[in-house]
Coordinates of N, CA and C in Angstrom, one line a residue:
M1213 N 223.6 -86.7 330.3 CA 225.0 -86.5 330.3 C 225.4 -85.6 329.2
E1214 N 226.1 -84.6 329.4 CA 226.6 -83.7 328.4 C 227.9 -84.2 327.8
Y1215 N 228.0 -84.2 326.5 CA 229.2 -84.7 325.8 C 230.4 -83.7 326.0
P1216 N 231.6 -84.3 326.1 CA 232.8 -83.4 326.1 C 232.9 -82.5 324.9
K1217 N 233.5 -81.4 325.1 CA 233.7 -80.4 324.0 C 234.3 -81.0 322.7
F1218 N 235.4 -81.8 322.9 CA 236.1 -82.3 321.8 C 235.2 -83.3 321.0
L1219 N 234.3 -84.0 321.6 CA 233.4 -84.9 320.9 C 232.4 -84.1 320.1
M1220 N 231.8 -83.1 320.8 CA 230.9 -82.2 320.1 C 231.5 -81.6 318.9
D1221 N 232.7 -81.1 319.0 CA 233.4 -80.5 317.9 C 233.5 -81.5 316.7
H1222 N 233.9 -82.7 316.9 CA 234.0 -83.7 315.9 C 232.6 -84.1 315.3
F1223 N 231.6 -84.0 316.1 CA 230.3 -84.3 315.6 C 229.8 -83.2 314.7
Q1224 N 230.0 -82.0 315.2 CA 229.5 -80.8 314.4 C 230.3 -80.5 313.2
S1225 N 231.6 -80.8 313.3 CA 232.5 -80.5 312.1 C 233.4 -81.8 311.9
P1226 N 232.8 -82.9 311.4 CA 233.5 -84.1 311.3 C 234.6 -83.9 310.2
R1227 N 235.8 -84.5 310.5 CA 236.9 -84.5 309.5 C 236.9 -85.8 308.8
N1228 N 237.4 -85.8 307.6 CA 237.7 -87.0 306.8 C 236.5 -87.8 306.3
V1229 N 235.4 -87.1 306.1 CA 234.1 -87.7 305.7 C 234.3 -88.0 304.2
G1230 N 233.9 -89.2 303.8 CA 233.9 -89.6 302.4 C 234.5 -91.0 302.2
E1231 N 234.9 -91.2 301.0 CA 235.4 -92.6 300.7 C 236.7 -92.4 299.8
I1232 N 237.7 -93.2 300.0 CA 238.9 -93.2 299.1 C 238.6 -94.1 298.0
A1233 N 238.6 -93.5 296.8 CA 238.2 -94.3 295.6 C 239.2 -95.5 295.3
D1234 N 240.4 -95.3 295.5 CA 241.4 -96.4 295.3 C 242.0 -96.9 296.6
A1235 N 241.1 -97.1 297.6 CA 241.5 -97.5 298.9 C 242.3 -98.8 298.9
D1236 N 243.3 -98.9 299.8 CA 244.0 -100.2 300.0 C 243.3 -101.1 300.9
G1237 N 242.4 -100.6 301.7 CA 241.6 -101.4 302.6 C 240.3 -100.6 303.0
M1238 N 239.2 -101.4 303.1 CA 237.9 -100.8 303.5 C 237.3 -101.8 304.5
G1239 N 236.7 -101.2 305.6 CA 236.0 -102.0 306.5 C 234.6 -101.4 306.7
I1240 N 233.6 -102.3 306.6 CA 232.2 -101.9 306.8 C 231.6 -102.7 307.9
V1241 N 231.0 -102.0 308.9 CA 230.4 -102.6 310.0 C 229.0 -102.1 310.3
K1242 N 228.3 -102.9 311.0 CA 226.9 -102.5 311.3 C 226.5 -103.0 312.7
N1243 N 225.8 -102.1 313.4 CA 225.3 -102.5 314.7 C 223.8 -102.8 314.6
A1244 N 223.5 -104.0 314.6 CA 222.1 -104.4 314.4 C 221.1 -103.8 315.5
R1245 N 221.6 -103.6 316.7 CA 220.8 -103.1 317.8 C 220.3 -101.7 317.5
C1246 N 221.2 -100.8 317.1 CA 220.8 -99.4 316.9 C 220.7 -99.0 315.5
G1247 N 221.2 -99.8 314.6 CA 221.1 -99.5 313.1 C 222.2 -98.7 312.6
D1248 N 223.2 -98.4 313.3 CA 224.3 -97.6 312.8 C 225.1 -98.5 311.8
I1249 N 225.6 -97.8 310.7 CA 226.4 -98.4 309.7 C 227.6 -97.5 309.5
M1250 N 228.8 -98.1 309.4 CA 230.0 -97.4 309.2 C 230.9 -98.0 308.2
Q1251 N 231.5 -97.2 307.4 CA 232.5 -97.6 306.4 C 233.8 -96.8 306.6
M1252 N 234.9 -97.4 306.7 CA 236.2 -96.7 306.9 C 237.1 -97.2 305.8
S1253 N 237.7 -96.3 305.1 CA 238.7 -96.7 304.0 C 240.1 -96.1 304.3
I1254 N 241.1 -96.8 304.0 CA 242.5 -96.3 304.2 C 243.3 -96.5 303.0
K1255 N 244.2 -95.5 302.8 CA 245.3 -95.6 301.8 C 246.6 -95.7 302.5
V1256 N 247.4 -96.7 302.1 CA 248.6 -97.0 302.8 C 249.8 -97.0 301.8
E1257 N 250.9 -96.3 302.2 CA 252.1 -96.3 301.4 C 253.2 -96.6 302.3
K1258 N 254.0 -97.6 301.9 CA 255.1 -98.1 302.6 C 254.8 -98.4 304.1
G1259 N 253.7 -99.0 304.3 CA 253.2 -99.3 305.7 C 252.7 -98.2 306.5
I1260 N 252.5 -97.0 305.9 CA 252.0 -95.9 306.7 C 250.7 -95.5 306.1
I1261 N 249.7 -95.2 307.0 CA 248.4 -94.8 306.5 C 248.5 -93.3 306.1
V1262 N 248.4 -93.0 304.8 CA 248.5 -91.7 304.3 C 247.2 -91.0 304.2
D1263 N 246.1 -91.7 304.2 CA 244.8 -91.1 304.2 C 243.8 -92.1 304.8
A1264 N 242.8 -91.5 305.4 CA 241.7 -92.3 306.0 C 240.4 -91.5 305.9
K1265 N 239.4 -92.2 305.5 CA 238.1 -91.5 305.4 C 237.0 -92.4 305.9
F1266 N 235.8 -91.8 306.3 CA 234.7 -92.6 306.8 C 233.4 -92.1 306.3
K1267 N 232.4 -93.0 306.2 CA 231.0 -92.7 306.0 C 230.3 -93.4 307.1
T1268 N 229.5 -92.6 307.8 CA 228.7 -93.2 309.0 C 227.3 -92.8 308.9
F1269 N 226.4 -93.7 309.0 CA 225.0 -93.5 309.1 C 224.7 -93.9 310.6
G1270 N 224.6 -92.9 311.4 CA 224.4 -93.2 312.8 C 224.3 -92.0 313.7
C1271 N 224.5 -92.2 315.0 CA 224.3 -91.1 316.0 C 225.6 -90.2 316.0
G1272 N 225.5 -89.1 316.8 CA 226.6 -88.2 316.9 C 227.8 -88.8 317.5
A1273 N 227.7 -89.8 318.4 CA 228.8 -90.4 319.0 C 229.6 -91.2 317.9
A1274 N 228.8 -91.9 317.1 CA 229.4 -92.7 316.0 C 230.2 -91.8 315.0
I1275 N 229.6 -90.7 314.7 CA 230.2 -89.8 313.7 C 231.5 -89.2 314.4
A1276 N 231.4 -88.7 315.6 CA 232.5 -88.1 316.3 C 233.7 -89.1 316.4
T1277 N 233.4 -90.3 316.8 CA 234.5 -91.2 317.1 C 235.1 -91.6 315.7
S1278 N 234.4 -91.7 314.7 CA 234.9 -92.0 313.3 C 235.9 -90.9 312.9
S1279 N 235.4 -89.7 313.1 CA 236.2 -88.5 312.8 C 237.5 -88.5 313.6
I1280 N 237.4 -88.7 314.9 CA 238.6 -88.7 315.8 C 239.6 -89.8 315.4
I1281 N 239.1 -91.0 315.1 CA 240.0 -92.1 314.7 C 240.7 -91.8 313.4
T1282 N 240.0 -91.3 312.4 CA 240.7 -91.0 311.1 C 241.7 -89.9 311.3
E1283 N 241.5 -89.0 312.1 CA 242.4 -87.9 312.4 C 243.7 -88.5 313.0
K1284 N 243.5 -89.3 314.0 CA 244.7 -89.9 314.8 C 245.5 -90.9 314.0
I1285 N 245.0 -91.6 313.1 CA 245.7 -92.7 312.4 C 246.5 -92.2 311.2
K1286 N 246.1 -91.1 310.6 CA 246.9 -90.6 309.5 C 248.3 -90.3 309.8
G1287 N 249.2 -90.8 308.9 CA 250.6 -90.6 309.1 C 251.3 -91.7 310.1
R1288 N 250.5 -92.6 310.5 CA 250.9 -93.7 311.4 C 251.1 -95.0 310.7
R1289 N 252.1 -95.8 311.2 CA 252.2 -97.1 310.7 C 250.9 -97.9 311.0
V1290 N 250.6 -98.9 310.2 CA 249.4 -99.7 310.3 C 249.3 -100.2 311.7
E1291 N 250.3 -100.9 312.2 CA 250.3 -101.5 313.6 C 250.1 -100.4 314.6
E1292 N 250.7 -99.3 314.5 CA 250.5 -98.2 315.4 C 249.1 -97.6 315.4
A1293 N 248.5 -97.6 314.2 CA 247.1 -97.1 314.1 C 246.2 -98.0 314.9
L1294 N 246.4 -99.3 314.9 CA 245.5 -100.2 315.6 C 245.7 -99.9 317.1
R1295 N 246.9 -99.7 317.6 CA 247.1 -99.3 319.0 C 246.5 -98.0 319.4
I1296 N 246.6 -97.0 318.5 CA 246.0 -95.7 318.7 C 244.5 -95.8 318.8
S1297 N 243.9 -96.7 318.0 CA 242.5 -96.9 318.1 C 242.1 -97.4 319.4
D1298 N 242.8 -98.4 320.0 CA 242.6 -98.9 321.3 C 242.7 -97.9 322.4
E1299 N 243.8 -97.1 322.3 CA 244.1 -96.1 323.3 C 243.0 -95.0 323.3
T1300 N 242.6 -94.6 322.1 CA 241.5 -93.6 321.9 C 240.2 -94.2 322.5
A1301 N 240.0 -95.5 322.3 CA 238.8 -96.1 322.9 C 238.7 -95.9 324.4
K1302 N 239.9 -96.2 325.1 CA 239.9 -96.0 326.5 C 239.7 -94.5 326.9
E1303 N 240.3 -93.6 326.1 CA 240.1 -92.2 326.4 C 238.7 -91.7 326.3
I1304 N 238.0 -92.2 325.3 CA 236.6 -91.8 325.0 C 235.6 -92.5 325.9
V1305 N 235.8 -93.8 326.1 CA 234.9 -94.6 326.8 C 234.5 -94.0 328.2
D1306 N 235.5 -93.4 328.9 CA 235.3 -92.8 330.2 C 234.4 -91.6 330.1
Q1307 N 234.2 -91.0 328.9 CA 233.5 -89.8 328.7 C 232.2 -89.9 328.0
L1308 N 231.8 -91.2 327.6 CA 230.6 -91.4 326.9 C 229.5 -92.0 327.9
P1309 N 228.3 -91.8 327.6 CA 227.2 -92.5 328.3 C 227.3 -94.0 328.0
Q1310 N 227.0 -94.8 328.9 CA 227.2 -96.3 328.8 C 226.5 -96.8 327.5
E1311 N 225.3 -96.2 327.2 CA 224.6 -96.7 326.0 C 225.3 -96.3 324.7
K1312 N 226.2 -95.4 324.7 CA 226.9 -95.0 323.5 C 228.2 -95.8 323.2
L1313 N 228.6 -96.6 324.1 CA 229.9 -97.3 324.0 C 230.0 -98.2 322.7
P1314 N 228.9 -98.8 322.2 CA 229.0 -99.6 321.0 C 229.3 -98.7 319.8
C1315 N 228.9 -97.4 319.9 CA 229.2 -96.5 318.8 C 230.7 -96.3 318.5
F1316 N 231.5 -96.3 319.6 CA 232.9 -96.2 319.4 C 233.4 -97.6 318.9
T1317 N 232.9 -98.6 319.4 CA 233.3 -100.0 318.9 C 233.2 -100.1 317.4
L1318 N 232.2 -99.5 316.8 CA 232.0 -99.6 315.4 C 233.2 -99.0 314.7
A1319 N 233.7 -97.8 315.1 CA 234.8 -97.2 314.4 C 236.1 -98.0 314.6
A1320 N 236.3 -98.6 315.7 CA 237.5 -99.4 315.9 C 237.4 -100.7 315.1
N1321 N 236.2 -101.3 315.0 CA 236.0 -102.5 314.2 C 236.2 -102.2 312.7
A1322 N 235.7 -101.1 312.3 CA 235.8 -100.7 310.9 C 237.2 -100.5 310.5
L1323 N 238.0 -99.9 311.4 CA 239.4 -99.8 311.1 C 240.1 -101.1 311.1
R1324 N 239.8 -102.0 312.0 CA 240.4 -103.3 312.0 C 240.1 -104.1 310.7
L1325 N 238.9 -104.0 310.2 CA 238.5 -104.6 309.0 C 239.2 -104.0 307.8
A1326 N 239.4 -102.7 307.8 CA 240.1 -102.0 306.7 C 241.6 -102.5 306.7
V1327 N 242.2 -102.6 307.9 CA 243.5 -103.1 307.9 C 243.6 -104.5 307.5
D1328 N 242.7 -105.4 307.9 CA 242.6 -106.8 307.5 C 242.6 -106.8 306.0
E1329 N 241.7 -106.0 305.3 CA 241.6 -106.1 303.9 C 242.9 -105.6 303.2
Y1330 N 243.5 -104.6 303.8 CA 244.8 -104.1 303.3 C 245.8 -105.2 303.3
R1331 N 245.9 -105.9 304.4 CA 246.9 -107.0 304.6 C 246.6 -108.1 303.6
C1332 N 245.3 -108.4 303.4 CA 245.0 -109.5 302.5 C 245.3 -109.1 301.1
N1333 N 245.0 -107.9 300.7 CA 245.3 -107.4 299.4 C 246.8 -107.4 299.1
K1334 N 247.6 -107.0 300.1 CA 249.0 -107.0 300.0 C 249.6 -108.4 299.8
Q1335 N 249.0 -109.4 300.4 CA 249.4 -110.7 300.3 C 248.8 -111.4 299.1
G1336 N 247.9 -110.7 298.3 CA 247.2 -111.3 297.2 C 246.2 -112.3 297.5
I1337 N 245.6 -112.3 298.7 CA 244.6 -113.3 299.0 C 243.3 -113.1 298.2
H1338 N 242.9 -111.9 298.0 CA 241.7 -111.6 297.2 C 241.8 -112.2 295.8
E1339 N 242.9 -112.1 295.3 CA 243.1 -112.6 293.9 C 242.9 -114.1 293.8
K1340 N 243.0 -114.8 295.0 CA 242.8 -116.2 295.0 C 241.4 -116.6 295.5
G1341 N 240.4 -115.7 295.3 CA 239.0 -116.1 295.6 C 238.5 -115.6 296.9
G1342 N 239.2 -114.7 297.6 CA 238.7 -114.2 298.9 C 237.6 -113.2 298.7
I1343 N 237.0 -112.8 299.7 CA 235.9 -111.9 299.6 C 236.4 -110.4 299.8
T1344 N 235.9 -109.5 299.0 CA 236.4 -108.1 299.0 C 235.3 -107.3 299.8
S1345 N 235.7 -106.1 300.1 CA 234.7 -105.2 300.8 C 233.5 -104.9 299.9
K1346 N 233.7 -104.9 298.6 CA 232.6 -104.6 297.7 C 231.6 -105.8 297.8
D1347 N 232.2 -107.0 297.8 CA 231.3 -108.2 298.0 C 230.5 -108.2 299.3
L1348 N 231.2 -107.8 300.4 CA 230.6 -107.7 301.7 C 229.5 -106.7 301.7
E1349 N 229.8 -105.5 301.1 CA 228.8 -104.4 301.0 C 227.5 -104.9 300.3
K1350 N 227.7 -105.6 299.2 CA 226.5 -106.2 298.5 C 225.8 -107.2 299.4
A1351 N 226.5 -108.0 300.1 CA 225.9 -109.0 301.0 C 225.1 -108.4 302.1
I1352 N 225.5 -107.3 302.7 CA 224.8 -106.8 303.9 C 223.7 -105.8 303.5
S1353 N 223.7 -105.4 302.2 CA 222.7 -104.3 301.8 C 221.4 -105.0 301.3

């Protein structure tokens, strides 16, 4: 199966690659079956995602979907970003080979974890002994 042009574009020229040093939320996910690892970080101001970056060790589909999601969620309210992630999943799923579907799931799950961490940080949960993404990263490496 040949990949759609927009997916190839995001694979060959991924946007938003990197890490936000002072991220408000970070999600790290791993697919044990294929070995892909993804990290997504977000910066939030007044409930709006003002920046999103990712680092992905994985296949072209994982890189492309990470790039697409980070592009689509910037400038969106946190709740809207989660809906956009789900809508994007439906849009892409129809165009990916069946074996590549977990690659997109990684990006959506990394975003959800980043949002969860942002919400926990905002409520001060980590200050009360919760686990941070840095702790999680140490645990899975």
